[in-house]
Short mmCIF file of C-alpha atoms in Angstrom, two decimals:
data_model
loop_
_atom_site.label_atom_id
_atom_site.label_comp_id
_atom_site.label_asym_id
_atom_site.label_seq_id
_atom_site.Cartn_x
_atom_site.Cartn_y
_atom_site.Cartn_z
CA MET A 1 12.50 -28.55 28.36
CA LEU A 2 11.21 -29.02 24.81
CA LYS A 3 14.01 -31.47 24.08
CA GLN A 4 13.17 -33.43 27.22
CA PHE A 5 9.50 -33.46 26.21
CA ALA A 6 10.37 -34.74 22.70
CA ASP A 7 12.68 -37.40 24.20
CA TYR A 8 9.91 -38.51 26.63
CA LEU A 9 7.32 -38.84 23.83
CA THR A 10 9.67 -40.65 21.47
CA PHE A 11 11.66 -42.96 23.68
CA THR A 12 9.47 -43.46 26.79
CA LEU A 13 5.82 -43.08 25.73
CA ILE A 14 6.13 -44.52 22.20
CA GLY A 15 9.00 -46.80 23.16
CA LEU A 16 11.43 -46.33 20.24
CA GLN A 17 15.12 -47.02 20.83
CA PRO A 18 17.55 -44.05 21.16
CA GLY A 19 20.00 -44.19 18.25
CA SER A 20 17.60 -46.06 15.95
CA HIS A 21 16.80 -44.48 12.55
CA LEU A 22 13.06 -44.08 13.28
CA GLY A 23 13.64 -42.93 16.86
CA GLU A 24 16.11 -40.21 15.91
CA ALA A 25 13.91 -39.05 12.99
CA LEU A 26 10.75 -38.84 15.15
CA ASP A 27 12.59 -37.12 17.99
CA PHE A 28 13.91 -34.51 15.50
CA PHE A 29 10.42 -34.02 14.04
CA ILE A 30 8.63 -33.52 17.39
CA TYR A 31 11.26 -31.22 18.87
CA ASP A 32 11.71 -28.99 15.83
CA THR A 33 8.00 -28.74 14.98
CA ILE A 34 7.08 -27.52 18.48
CA LYS A 35 10.09 -25.18 18.72
CA ILE A 36 9.51 -23.59 15.29
CA PHE A 37 5.78 -22.96 15.80
CA LEU A 38 6.39 -21.35 19.23
CA LEU A 39 9.05 -19.05 17.73
CA LEU A 40 6.95 -18.26 14.66
CA THR A 41 3.85 -17.35 16.68
CA THR A 42 5.73 -15.02 19.03
CA ILE A 43 7.97 -13.18 16.61
CA ILE A 44 5.53 -12.92 13.70
CA PHE A 45 3.13 -11.14 16.08
CA VAL A 46 5.82 -8.63 17.10
CA VAL A 47 6.98 -8.04 13.51
CA ALA A 48 3.35 -7.64 12.37
CA ILE A 49 2.91 -4.71 14.80
CA ILE A 50 6.00 -3.06 13.23
CA ARG A 51 4.77 -3.91 9.74
CA SER A 52 1.40 -2.21 10.34
CA SER A 53 3.27 1.11 10.07
CA PHE A 54 4.59 0.26 6.56
CA PRO A 55 1.71 -0.57 4.19
CA PRO A 56 2.77 -0.97 0.50
CA GLU A 57 1.54 2.54 -0.37
CA ARG A 58 3.77 4.12 2.29
CA THR A 59 6.71 1.95 1.19
CA LYS A 60 6.31 3.24 -2.39
CA ARG A 61 6.19 6.85 -1.22
CA ILE A 62 9.33 6.45 0.91
CA LEU A 63 11.30 4.83 -1.89
CA SER A 64 10.13 7.31 -4.54
CA HIS A 65 11.99 10.07 -2.66
CA ASN A 66 15.29 8.18 -2.42
CA ARG A 67 17.83 7.83 -5.19
CA GLU A 68 20.74 5.45 -5.76
CA TYR A 69 22.68 4.06 -2.77
CA VAL A 70 20.41 5.47 0.00
CA GLY A 71 17.39 4.23 -1.93
CA ASN A 72 18.91 0.76 -2.38
CA VAL A 73 19.65 0.50 1.35
CA MET A 74 16.16 1.75 2.29
CA ALA A 75 14.55 -0.65 -0.20
CA ALA A 76 16.47 -3.67 1.11
CA LEU A 77 15.58 -2.80 4.74
CA LEU A 78 11.89 -2.22 3.93
CA GLY A 79 11.88 -5.62 2.20
CA ILE A 80 12.34 -7.23 5.64
CA VAL A 81 9.06 -5.84 7.05
CA THR A 82 7.03 -5.87 3.85
CA PRO A 83 7.41 -9.34 2.34
CA PHE A 84 5.64 -10.38 -0.83
CA CYS A 85 5.13 -13.68 -2.59
CA SER A 86 5.78 -14.36 -6.26
CA CYS A 87 2.12 -13.84 -7.11
CA SER A 88 2.31 -10.19 -6.02
CA ALA A 89 5.60 -9.41 -7.80
CA VAL A 90 3.99 -7.94 -10.92
CA PRO A 91 1.57 -5.47 -9.27
CA LEU A 92 4.29 -4.38 -6.83
CA PHE A 93 6.79 -3.84 -9.66
CA ILE A 94 4.26 -1.82 -11.66
CA GLY A 95 3.32 0.24 -8.60
CA PHE A 96 6.97 1.07 -7.83
CA VAL A 97 7.77 2.07 -11.41
CA GLU A 98 4.61 4.15 -11.66
CA SER A 99 5.57 5.95 -8.41
CA GLY A 100 8.93 6.95 -9.89
CA VAL A 101 11.07 4.52 -7.84
CA PRO A 102 14.38 4.00 -9.74
CA LEU A 103 14.75 0.58 -11.41
CA GLY A 104 17.79 -0.45 -9.34
CA VAL A 105 16.02 0.52 -6.10
CA THR A 106 12.96 -1.49 -7.15
CA PHE A 107 15.16 -4.56 -7.67
CA SER A 108 16.80 -4.15 -4.24
CA PHE A 109 13.29 -4.46 -2.74
CA LEU A 110 12.27 -7.37 -5.00
CA ILE A 111 15.42 -9.32 -4.02
CA SER A 112 15.33 -8.56 -0.29
CA SER A 113 11.62 -9.13 0.35
CA PRO A 114 11.28 -12.89 -0.37
CA MET A 115 14.83 -13.77 0.81
CA VAL A 116 15.18 -11.75 4.05
CA ASN A 117 12.11 -11.77 6.27
CA GLU A 118 11.02 -12.58 9.79
CA VAL A 119 10.25 -16.23 9.02
CA ALA A 120 13.83 -16.77 7.77
CA LEU A 121 15.24 -14.98 10.81
CA ILE A 122 13.13 -16.95 13.31
CA MET A 123 13.81 -20.35 11.86
CA LEU A 124 17.53 -19.76 11.30
CA TRP A 125 17.81 -18.49 14.88
CA GLY A 126 16.00 -21.55 16.24
CA MET A 127 18.00 -24.09 14.20
CA PHE A 128 21.46 -22.54 13.78
CA GLY A 129 21.70 -19.91 16.55
CA TRP A 130 21.70 -16.11 16.47
CA LYS A 131 25.11 -15.71 14.84
CA ILE A 132 24.16 -17.62 11.70
CA ALA A 133 20.75 -15.90 11.61
CA LEU A 134 22.28 -12.41 11.76
CA ILE A 135 25.02 -13.27 9.24
CA TYR A 136 22.37 -14.59 6.85
CA ILE A 137 20.23 -11.45 7.23
CA GLY A 138 23.30 -9.21 6.80
CA THR A 139 24.58 -10.97 3.68
CA GLY A 140 21.04 -11.20 2.25
CA LEU A 141 20.68 -7.43 2.59
CA LEU A 142 24.14 -6.98 1.02
CA VAL A 143 23.15 -9.14 -1.97
CA ALA A 144 19.96 -7.08 -2.43
CA ILE A 145 21.77 -3.72 -2.15
CA VAL A 146 24.72 -4.60 -4.44
CA ALA A 147 22.57 -6.35 -7.08
CA GLY A 148 20.16 -3.39 -7.13
CA ILE A 149 23.01 -0.87 -7.54
CA VAL A 150 24.57 -2.92 -10.38
CA ILE A 151 21.25 -3.25 -12.20
CA GLY A 152 20.61 0.47 -11.74
CA ARG A 153 24.04 1.35 -13.17
CA LEU A 154 23.42 -0.79 -16.27
CA LYS A 155 20.60 1.63 -17.30
CA MET A 156 18.28 -1.13 -18.51
CA GLU A 157 15.00 0.81 -18.26
CA LYS A 158 14.34 0.14 -21.97
CA HIS A 159 14.19 -3.58 -21.18
CA VAL A 160 11.08 -3.16 -19.00
CA GLN A 161 7.93 -4.08 -20.95
CA ASP A 162 6.55 -0.94 -22.68
CA TYR A 163 3.08 -1.17 -21.18
CA VAL A 164 4.49 -0.82 -17.63
CA TRP A 165 5.64 2.78 -18.36
CA GLU A 166 2.17 3.64 -19.72
CA MET A 167 0.19 2.42 -16.69
CA GLN A 168 -1.15 4.85 -14.12
CA VAL A 169 -2.00 2.99 -10.93
CA GLY A 170 -2.67 6.17 -8.97
CA GLN A 171 -2.11 7.07 -5.33
CA GLN A 172 -4.15 5.53 -2.53
CA GLU A 173 -4.88 7.00 0.90
CA ILE A 174 -2.82 5.60 3.76
CA GLU A 175 -5.00 4.44 6.64
CA GLU A 176 -3.67 5.49 10.06
CA LEU A 177 -4.11 2.77 12.70
CA THR A 178 -4.43 3.13 16.49
CA PHE A 179 -2.34 0.85 18.72
CA ARG A 180 -5.42 -1.30 19.34
CA ASP A 181 -5.96 -1.57 15.56
CA LYS A 182 -2.33 -2.65 15.20
CA LEU A 183 -2.76 -5.38 17.85
CA VAL A 184 -5.85 -6.67 16.03
CA TYR A 185 -3.95 -6.54 12.72
CA ALA A 186 -1.00 -8.43 14.26
CA ARG A 187 -3.32 -11.10 15.70
CA ASP A 188 -5.12 -11.62 12.38
CA TYR A 189 -1.89 -11.48 10.33
CA THR A 190 -0.17 -14.05 12.59
CA ARG A 191 -3.17 -16.38 12.38
CA ASP A 192 -3.46 -16.03 8.57
CA LEU A 193 0.29 -16.46 7.97
CA LEU A 194 0.48 -19.56 10.16
CA LYS A 195 -2.51 -21.04 8.32
CA LYS A 196 -0.66 -20.40 5.04
CA ILE A 197 2.79 -21.71 5.94
CA TRP A 198 2.10 -24.56 8.37
CA PRO A 199 2.09 -27.24 5.62
CA TYR A 200 5.51 -25.99 4.43
CA VAL A 201 6.85 -26.16 8.01
CA VAL A 202 5.52 -29.69 8.64
CA ILE A 203 6.74 -31.00 5.25
CA GLY A 204 10.11 -29.27 5.64
CA VAL A 205 10.63 -30.61 9.17
CA GLY A 206 9.49 -34.06 7.96
CA LEU A 207 12.06 -34.13 5.17
CA GLY A 208 14.67 -32.79 7.58
CA ALA A 209 13.78 -35.53 10.07
CA PHE A 210 14.17 -38.20 7.36
CA ILE A 211 17.60 -36.84 6.42
CA HIS A 212 18.55 -36.63 10.14
CA GLY A 213 17.54 -40.20 10.87
CA TYR A 214 18.32 -42.13 7.69
CA VAL A 215 21.05 -40.42 5.60
CA PRO A 216 24.54 -41.75 6.55
CA GLN A 217 26.68 -39.28 8.52
CA ASP A 218 29.46 -38.99 5.93
CA PHE A 219 27.39 -39.20 2.73
CA LEU A 220 26.83 -35.46 2.21
CA ALA A 221 30.19 -34.50 3.70
CA ARG A 222 31.80 -36.57 0.93
CA TRP A 223 29.84 -34.98 -1.93
CA ALA A 224 29.00 -31.49 -0.69
CA GLY A 225 31.55 -30.75 2.01
CA ARG A 226 34.21 -28.04 2.08
CA ASP A 227 36.57 -30.12 -0.07
CA ASN A 228 34.34 -29.94 -3.16
CA PRO A 229 35.06 -26.52 -4.80
CA PHE A 230 32.02 -26.82 -7.07
CA ALA A 231 29.49 -27.60 -4.33
CA VAL A 232 28.30 -23.96 -3.97
CA PRO A 233 27.44 -23.22 -7.64
CA ILE A 234 25.89 -26.69 -7.99
CA ALA A 235 23.70 -26.02 -4.91
CA VAL A 236 22.58 -22.67 -6.40
CA ALA A 237 21.84 -24.28 -9.77
CA LEU A 238 19.77 -27.00 -8.05
CA GLY A 239 17.87 -24.42 -5.95
CA VAL A 240 16.66 -22.21 -8.83
CA PRO A 241 14.08 -24.65 -10.34
CA LEU A 242 12.60 -25.34 -6.91
CA TYR A 243 9.88 -23.23 -5.32
CA SER A 244 9.48 -22.91 -1.59
CA ASN A 245 9.66 -20.33 1.16
CA ALA A 246 11.96 -20.10 4.15
CA ALA A 247 9.53 -22.13 6.29
CA GLY A 248 9.83 -25.14 4.01
CA VAL A 249 13.49 -25.09 3.16
CA ILE A 250 15.22 -24.17 6.48
CA PRO A 251 14.43 -27.49 8.31
CA ILE A 252 15.94 -29.29 5.32
CA VAL A 253 19.13 -27.21 5.27
CA SER A 254 19.45 -27.71 9.03
CA ALA A 255 19.41 -31.49 8.61
CA LEU A 256 21.82 -31.28 5.64
CA THR A 257 24.24 -29.26 7.79
CA GLN A 258 24.07 -31.82 10.60
CA LYS A 259 25.03 -34.49 8.06
CA GLY A 260 28.23 -32.67 7.09
CA MET A 261 27.19 -30.36 4.26
CA ALA A 262 29.12 -27.07 4.46
CA ILE A 263 27.12 -24.20 5.98
CA GLY A 264 27.87 -21.80 3.09
CA THR A 265 26.68 -24.37 0.58
CA VAL A 266 23.34 -25.01 2.28
CA LEU A 267 22.63 -21.31 2.88
CA ALA A 268 23.45 -20.52 -0.78
CA PHE A 269 20.97 -23.27 -1.71
CA MET A 270 18.36 -21.67 0.57
CA MET A 271 18.92 -18.19 -0.92
CA ALA A 272 18.55 -19.58 -4.46
CA VAL A 273 15.29 -21.35 -3.58
CA THR A 274 13.72 -18.27 -1.94
CA ALA A 275 15.06 -15.48 -4.21
CA LEU A 276 15.46 -17.10 -7.65
CA SER A 277 12.57 -19.49 -8.12
CA LEU A 278 11.52 -20.49 -11.64
CA PRO A 279 7.83 -19.56 -10.98
CA GLU A 280 8.95 -16.04 -10.03
CA ALA A 281 10.92 -15.79 -13.28
CA ILE A 282 7.82 -16.78 -15.27
CA ILE A 283 5.74 -14.16 -13.46
CA LEU A 284 8.38 -11.42 -13.82
CA SER A 285 8.60 -12.13 -17.57
CA ASN A 286 5.27 -10.27 -17.81
CA VAL A 287 6.99 -6.99 -16.87
CA LEU A 288 10.65 -7.59 -17.84
CA LYS A 289 12.07 -8.23 -21.26
CA ARG A 290 14.35 -11.24 -21.63
CA ARG A 291 17.69 -9.40 -21.36
CA LEU A 292 16.77 -7.69 -18.08
CA LEU A 293 15.32 -10.90 -16.65
CA VAL A 294 18.50 -12.85 -17.50
CA THR A 295 20.66 -10.02 -16.12
CA PHE A 296 18.65 -9.99 -12.87
CA PHE A 297 18.99 -13.74 -12.37
CA GLY A 298 22.69 -13.73 -13.36
CA ILE A 299 23.71 -10.93 -11.00
CA VAL A 300 21.76 -12.32 -8.04
CA ALA A 301 23.01 -15.88 -8.66
CA ALA A 302 26.64 -14.65 -8.81
CA ALA A 303 26.17 -12.70 -5.56
CA ILE A 304 24.65 -15.76 -3.83
CA VAL A 305 27.53 -17.99 -4.99
CA ALA A 306 30.00 -15.41 -3.59
CA VAL A 307 28.13 -15.40 -0.25
CA GLY A 308 28.20 -19.22 -0.17
CA TYR A 309 31.99 -19.30 -0.62
CA LEU A 310 32.36 -16.54 2.00
CA PHE A 311 30.34 -18.55 4.55
CA ASN A 312 32.43 -21.65 3.84
CA ILE A 313 35.64 -19.70 4.46
CA ILE A 314 34.73 -17.84 7.67
CA LEU A 315 32.53 -20.49 9.43
#
């Protein structure tokens, strides 16, 4: 019904020709914008009710009681329902270390939280289908768990800035919410998150619409298709300097895929943009010494490249 509505607006009401560059771009923009905002509003509200049971203080307490392996798995899963942005990376990192959460477990959470969240799940589901969405979530969690275990095994605690170990953030009381309180929280959280991300969604869908309507069908297939063995690491290298969230980058990767770019390559690009941004590296340099920061980026980048090649092989 949404597609029929977009077609009616574009080709009947506005009068653009089907198959024209502008017509196809505008049809893509109208259809995907409406579809994404409907999905976001519904599922963010549901996830917010679940999230209300896991405030940051409770997340720290849960992880502080779990060691290697189980702790890494728990941290990666909690990252789905307790997302953070780059600006909150430093206080979260300090709070986890101060609570006694092992370093590798802390990194599993830091990797999972920005890369695997409900916004990524919703938009991937809407644009690629449930199989791609679930594979992305599964491999994202795997990257977070494996990278956290590897960093934990390297015993790099001495490469955390010295002042972090000396800080005492203290414990805060956890507020228990009634179901009515959770509904109010979910309503307010959904409204606030949509206010925050709507420009990214509109800009991302707009860029995706331009690619859909104007980029030649075989252009990307020739340069970034399955036949180019270097396409995945190049996509990851290009994604690191960029800064966006899932809402902004997924409409673009959807359009790139429709133009022939291999699915593993575009999803590796998306993971690099959301999990390895340059601004996040600058912020994390306040709590990590250079060797640990480089190790963190190197391990996660290698894992994302491996996932990109895996997607290209199995899909």
